[in-house]
GROMACS .gro file of C-alpha atoms in nm:
model
  264
    1MET     CA    1   0.000   0.000   0.000
    2ARG     CA    2   0.201   0.290  -0.134
    3ASP     CA    3   0.096   0.630  -0.268
    4GLY     CA    4   0.383   0.798  -0.449
    5HIS     CA    5   0.217   1.123  -0.556
    6ILE     CA    6   0.058   1.346  -0.292
    7HIS     CA    7   0.035   1.726  -0.280
    8THR     CA    8   0.027   1.946   0.027
    9PRO     CA    9  -0.089   2.280   0.174
   10PHE     CA   10   0.212   2.431  -0.007
   11CYS     CA   11   0.030   2.384  -0.339
   12PRO     CA   12  -0.114   2.722  -0.448
   13HIS     CA   13  -0.390   2.557  -0.654
   14GLY     CA   14  -0.465   2.288  -0.397
   15SER     CA   15  -0.638   2.292  -0.059
   16GLN     CA   16  -0.531   2.402   0.286
   17ASP     CA   17  -0.566   2.049   0.424
   18SER     CA   18  -0.278   1.999   0.665
   19PHE     CA   19   0.002   1.746   0.627
   20GLU     CA   20  -0.142   1.570   0.930
   21GLN     CA   21  -0.481   1.534   0.758
   22TYR     CA   22  -0.318   1.365   0.460
   23ILE     CA   23  -0.108   1.140   0.683
   24GLU     CA   24  -0.391   1.037   0.914
   25ARG     CA   25  -0.613   0.965   0.614
   26ALA     CA   26  -0.341   0.753   0.454
   27ILE     CA   27  -0.298   0.553   0.775
   28GLU     CA   28  -0.675   0.508   0.799
   29LEU     CA   29  -0.683   0.370   0.443
   30GLY     CA   30  -0.408   0.122   0.525
   31TYR     CA   31  -0.116   0.283   0.345
   32THR     CA   32   0.226   0.193   0.482
   33GLU     CA   33   0.428   0.427   0.258
   34ILE     CA   34   0.358   0.769   0.105
   35SER     CA   35   0.551   1.035  -0.084
   36PHE     CA   36   0.469   1.403  -0.059
   37THR     CA   37   0.558   1.540  -0.402
   38GLU     CA   38   0.471   1.907  -0.408
   39HIS     CA   39   0.510   2.104  -0.732
   40ALA     CA   40   0.869   2.224  -0.718
   41PRO     CA   41   0.938   2.595  -0.771
   42LEU     CA   42   0.940   2.674  -1.141
   43PRO     CA   43   1.280   2.747  -1.298
   44GLU     CA   44   1.425   3.091  -1.248
   45GLY     CA   45   1.311   3.322  -1.528
   46PHE     CA   46   1.015   3.107  -1.633
   47ILE     CA   47   0.685   3.297  -1.625
   48ASP     CA   48   0.391   3.080  -1.523
   49PRO     CA   49   0.135   3.116  -1.805
   50THR     CA   50  -0.168   3.031  -1.589
   51PRO     CA   51  -0.406   3.318  -1.502
   52TYR     CA   52  -0.320   3.322  -1.131
   53GLN     CA   53   0.038   3.198  -1.169
   54ASP     CA   54  -0.036   2.930  -0.913
   55SER     CA   55   0.118   2.622  -1.075
   56ALA     CA   56   0.391   2.567  -0.816
   57MET     CA   57   0.521   2.656  -0.472
   58ARG     CA   58   0.750   2.955  -0.435
   59ARG     CA   59   1.125   2.913  -0.396
   60SER     CA   60   1.108   3.100  -0.066
   61GLU     CA   61   0.884   2.827   0.077
   62LEU     CA   62   1.109   2.534  -0.003
   63GLU     CA   63   1.316   2.540   0.315
   64SER     CA   64   1.001   2.538   0.528
   65TYR     CA   65   0.851   2.254   0.322
   66LEU     CA   66   1.159   2.036   0.373
   67SER     CA   67   1.184   2.121   0.743
   68ILE     CA   68   0.820   2.037   0.816
   69LEU     CA   69   0.845   1.704   0.636
   70ASN     CA   70   1.163   1.606   0.815
   71THR     CA   71   0.982   1.660   1.146
   72LEU     CA   72   0.675   1.465   1.032
   73LYS     CA   73   0.891   1.173   0.915
   74LYS     CA   74   1.023   1.139   1.270
   75ASN     CA   75   0.687   1.194   1.439
   76TYR     CA   76   0.510   0.927   1.233
   77HIS     CA   77   0.796   0.682   1.177
   78SER     CA   78   0.627   0.407   1.378
   79ASN     CA   79   0.297   0.444   1.190
   80ILE     CA   80   0.387   0.508   0.826
   81GLN     CA   81   0.694   0.562   0.609
   82ILE     CA   82   0.697   0.919   0.475
   83HIS     CA   83   0.915   1.020   0.181
   84ILE     CA   84   1.010   1.382   0.115
   85GLY     CA   85   0.965   1.452  -0.253
   86LEU     CA   86   0.893   1.703  -0.527
   87GLU     CA   87   0.717   1.695  -0.861
   88ILE     CA   88   0.961   1.856  -1.102
   89ASP     CA   89   0.834   2.028  -1.414
   90PHE     CA   90   1.022   1.951  -1.733
   91ILE     CA   91   1.010   2.266  -1.945
   92VAL     CA   92   1.176   2.281  -2.285
   93GLY     CA   93   1.440   2.552  -2.287
   94TYR     CA   94   1.499   2.542  -1.910
   95GLU     CA   95   1.692   2.216  -1.890
   96GLU     CA   96   2.008   2.365  -1.742
   97LYS     CA   97   1.817   2.555  -1.473
   98ILE     CA   98   1.621   2.243  -1.383
   99LYS     CA   99   1.945   2.048  -1.354
  100LYS     CA  100   2.095   2.320  -1.136
  101PHE     CA  101   1.791   2.310  -0.906
  102LEU     CA  102   1.812   1.930  -0.879
  103ASP     CA  103   2.185   1.945  -0.807
  104GLU     CA  104   2.111   2.182  -0.519
  105PHE     CA  105   1.803   2.023  -0.366
  106GLY     CA  106   1.817   1.662  -0.485
  107PRO     CA  107   2.031   1.555  -0.188
  108TYR     CA  108   1.746   1.652   0.049
  109LEU     CA  109   1.484   1.441  -0.131
  110ASP     CA  110   1.380   1.078  -0.081
  111ASP     CA  111   1.164   1.067  -0.393
  112SER     CA  112   1.070   1.276  -0.697
  113ILE     CA  113   0.859   1.279  -1.011
  114LEU     CA  114   0.933   1.436  -1.350
  115SER     CA  115   0.621   1.568  -1.522
  116VAL     CA  116   0.516   1.773  -1.823
  117HIS     CA  117   0.249   2.039  -1.770
  118PHE     CA  118   0.376   2.307  -2.008
  119LEU     CA  119   0.410   2.302  -2.386
  120LYS     CA  120   0.622   2.539  -2.587
  121LYS     CA  121   0.527   2.689  -2.923
  122ASP     CA  122   0.686   2.987  -3.096
  123ASN     CA  123   0.872   3.095  -2.781
  124ARG     CA  124   0.550   3.090  -2.578
  125TYR     CA  125   0.448   2.843  -2.310
  126PHE     CA  126   0.105   2.699  -2.240
  127CYS     CA  127  -0.031   2.499  -1.945
  128LEU     CA  128  -0.212   2.203  -2.097
  129ASP     CA  129  -0.411   2.089  -1.792
  130TYR     CA  130  -0.536   2.419  -1.648
  131SER     CA  131  -0.892   2.420  -1.788
  132ALA     CA  132  -1.100   2.295  -2.079
  133GLN     CA  133  -1.128   2.652  -2.205
  134MET     CA  134  -0.751   2.700  -2.207
  135PHE     CA  135  -0.703   2.360  -2.372
  136GLY     CA  136  -0.939   2.475  -2.648
  137GLU     CA  137  -0.727   2.786  -2.696
  138ILE     CA  138  -0.414   2.571  -2.715
  139ILE     CA  139  -0.578   2.357  -2.985
  140ASN     CA  140  -0.646   2.669  -3.191
  141LEU     CA  141  -0.284   2.781  -3.156
  142PHE     CA  142  -0.139   2.438  -3.239
  143GLY     CA  143  -0.385   2.381  -3.524
  144SER     CA  144  -0.555   2.061  -3.406
  145VAL     CA  145  -0.608   1.829  -3.111
  146GLU     CA  146  -0.370   1.585  -3.277
  147ASN     CA  147  -0.096   1.847  -3.293
  148VAL     CA  148  -0.133   1.915  -2.920
  149TYR     CA  149  -0.115   1.544  -2.838
  150GLU     CA  150   0.193   1.499  -3.055
  151ALA     CA  151   0.364   1.800  -2.897
  152TYR     CA  152   0.286   1.665  -2.551
  153TYR     CA  153   0.416   1.315  -2.615
  154ASP     CA  154   0.725   1.450  -2.789
  155THR     CA  155   0.792   1.666  -2.483
  156VAL     CA  156   0.746   1.369  -2.247
  157LEU     CA  157   0.991   1.171  -2.459
  158THR     CA  158   1.239   1.459  -2.449
  159SER     CA  159   1.207   1.476  -2.071
  160ILE     CA  160   1.302   1.109  -2.048
  161GLN     CA  161   1.598   1.144  -2.281
  162THR     CA  162   1.740   1.467  -2.135
  163ASP     CA  163   2.034   1.454  -1.895
  164LEU     CA  164   1.925   1.637  -1.581
  165GLY     CA  165   2.211   1.516  -1.369
  166ALA     CA  166   2.255   1.272  -1.083
  167TYR     CA  167   1.930   1.374  -0.912
  168LYS     CA  168   1.699   1.347  -1.211
  169PRO     CA  169   1.369   1.193  -1.093
  170LYS     CA  170   1.339   0.820  -1.144
  171ARG     CA  171   0.962   0.831  -1.194
  172ILE     CA  172   0.774   0.988  -1.486
  173GLY     CA  173   0.444   1.153  -1.395
  174HIS     CA  174   0.100   1.099  -1.551
  175ILE     CA  175   0.229   1.030  -1.903
  176THR     CA  176  -0.119   1.075  -2.059
  177LEU     CA  177  -0.212   1.400  -1.884
  178VAL     CA  178  -0.301   1.542  -2.226
  179HIS     CA  179  -0.614   1.318  -2.207
  180LYS     CA  180  -0.761   1.534  -1.929
  181PHE     CA  181  -1.020   1.694  -2.156
  182GLN     CA  182  -1.062   1.409  -2.406
  183LYS     CA  183  -1.442   1.384  -2.368
  184LYS     CA  184  -1.472   1.740  -2.501
  185TYR     CA  185  -1.172   1.734  -2.735
  186PRO     CA  186  -1.125   1.378  -2.861
  187CYS     CA  187  -0.807   1.293  -3.050
  188ALA     CA  188  -0.880   1.112  -3.377
  189LYS     CA  189  -0.523   0.994  -3.429
  190PRO     CA  190  -0.404   0.696  -3.223
  191MET     CA  191  -0.089   0.782  -3.030
  192ARG     CA  192  -0.002   0.421  -2.959
  193GLU     CA  193   0.339   0.429  -3.130
  194LYS     CA  194   0.448   0.743  -2.943
  195ILE     CA  195   0.334   0.599  -2.610
  196LEU     CA  196   0.510   0.267  -2.673
  197LEU     CA  197   0.827   0.453  -2.766
  198ILE     CA  198   0.803   0.641  -2.435
  199LEU     CA  199   0.769   0.309  -2.250
  200ASP     CA  200   1.067   0.164  -2.437
  201GLU     CA  201   1.279   0.465  -2.345
  202MET     CA  202   1.168   0.439  -1.982
  203LYS     CA  203   1.263   0.071  -1.976
  204LYS     CA  204   1.603   0.148  -2.127
  205ARG     CA  205   1.671   0.403  -1.851
  206GLN     CA  206   1.519   0.192  -1.570
  207LEU     CA  207   1.257   0.453  -1.483
  208GLU     CA  208   0.936   0.408  -1.285
  209LEU     CA  209   0.587   0.496  -1.409
  210ASP     CA  210   0.344   0.707  -1.208
  211TYR     CA  211   0.014   0.514  -1.228
  212ASN     CA  212  -0.203   0.812  -1.153
  213GLY     CA  213  -0.565   0.788  -1.037
  214ALA     CA  214  -0.656   1.155  -1.067
  215GLY     CA  215  -0.788   1.131  -1.423
  216VAL     CA  216  -1.064   0.893  -1.315
  217ASN     CA  217  -1.237   1.174  -1.126
  218LYS     CA  218  -1.186   1.437  -1.396
  219PRO     CA  219  -1.527   1.460  -1.568
  220LEU     CA  220  -1.379   1.508  -1.916
  221CYS     CA  221  -1.122   1.228  -1.877
  222GLN     CA  222  -1.269   0.940  -1.671
  223GLU     CA  223  -0.963   0.716  -1.694
  224PRO     CA  224  -0.633   0.682  -1.510
  225TYR     CA  225  -0.315   0.847  -1.635
  226PRO     CA  226  -0.217   0.634  -1.823
  227PRO     CA  227  -0.515   0.415  -1.923
  228ASN     CA  228  -0.492   0.049  -1.842
  229TRP     CA  229  -0.380  -0.071  -2.186
  230VAL     CA  230  -0.062   0.130  -2.130
  231ILE     CA  231  -0.019  -0.033  -1.789
  232VAL     CA  232  -0.043  -0.376  -1.954
  233GLU     CA  233   0.234  -0.270  -2.194
  234ALA     CA  234   0.442  -0.132  -1.908
  235LYS     CA  235   0.409  -0.458  -1.718
  236LYS     CA  236   0.526  -0.649  -2.028
  237ARG     CA  237   0.843  -0.438  -2.011
  238ASN     CA  238   0.877  -0.488  -1.634
  239ILE     CA  239   0.861  -0.113  -1.578
  240PRO     CA  240   0.805  -0.050  -1.206
  241LEU     CA  241   0.459   0.096  -1.143
  242VAL     CA  242   0.387   0.328  -0.851
  243TYR     CA  243   0.030   0.420  -0.770
  244GLY     CA  244  -0.023   0.795  -0.727
  245SER     CA  245  -0.344   0.954  -0.609
  246ASP     CA  246  -0.217   1.299  -0.713
  247ALA     CA  247  -0.424   1.416  -0.415
  248HIS     CA  248  -0.466   1.790  -0.370
  249ARG     CA  249  -0.705   1.731  -0.078
  250ALA     CA  250  -0.688   1.467   0.193
  251CYS     CA  251  -1.015   1.319   0.068
  252ASP     CA  252  -0.851   1.260  -0.274
  253LEU     CA  253  -0.625   0.987  -0.135
  254HIS     CA  254  -0.697   0.647  -0.292
  255GLN     CA  255  -0.883   0.810  -0.583
  256GLY     CA  256  -0.925   0.619  -0.906
  257ILE     CA  257  -0.846   0.279  -0.755
  258GLU     CA  258  -1.175   0.129  -0.866
  259LYS     CA  259  -1.080   0.169  -1.233
  260MET     CA  260  -0.716   0.067  -1.203
  261ILE     CA  261  -0.533  -0.264  -1.230
  262ASP     CA  262  -0.445  -0.411  -0.892
  263LEU     CA  263  -0.073  -0.370  -0.833
  264THR     CA  264  -0.056  -0.575  -0.511
   0.00000   0.00000   0.00000
């Protein structure tokens, strides 16, 4: 019983549920191991394209985040294993700054996830999972739903192949996040080959896959990230799978389990 992807009160677009609420809920559900993986501060110089610029915690909060979790690890050590982690954004054009951040803070982490939330086009950046309205605007800019999907999967592949140093995350986050609004904006072109290539590259580099339940509860997605056919392919390749609730509220823990393959 492990949840490898949990957010915290440090998330600007999350809830104010306390760390203790998440931990007590995890214990109640029978989890023996959890990772807090807050959105890491965005790279220096990157301007968050979301309306409220609330995609990630501020750099000034990082020391407090790490300190609080170190205390909680000790306080709860006899009840549950707590890992201190971050969800790192891979952003094309900011690779060196991401590597520099990981070199500095990687030694203080027990766990981490590498995810793609931002796409680049014509020297502009777009957040692909902010809202259905914004996703529609991105489609118009990219020319089609298929073009957005291809840009997303190409960026995920690049994130896997890029050298981010010794502390590069070993787990890749929600590799089908682009499906978040698929009920409203279906993609006519199968992306099977791109997804399988991503899995092959993950296998080659001995990376883990975030099996993320959050998409199940998104009304325009209604499936895990990634869907279960991808999990079957990952298992064929012996890619380690780590369940992630991607909880932004304590009540989100364990979400999506009913539509996911049992990993126990």
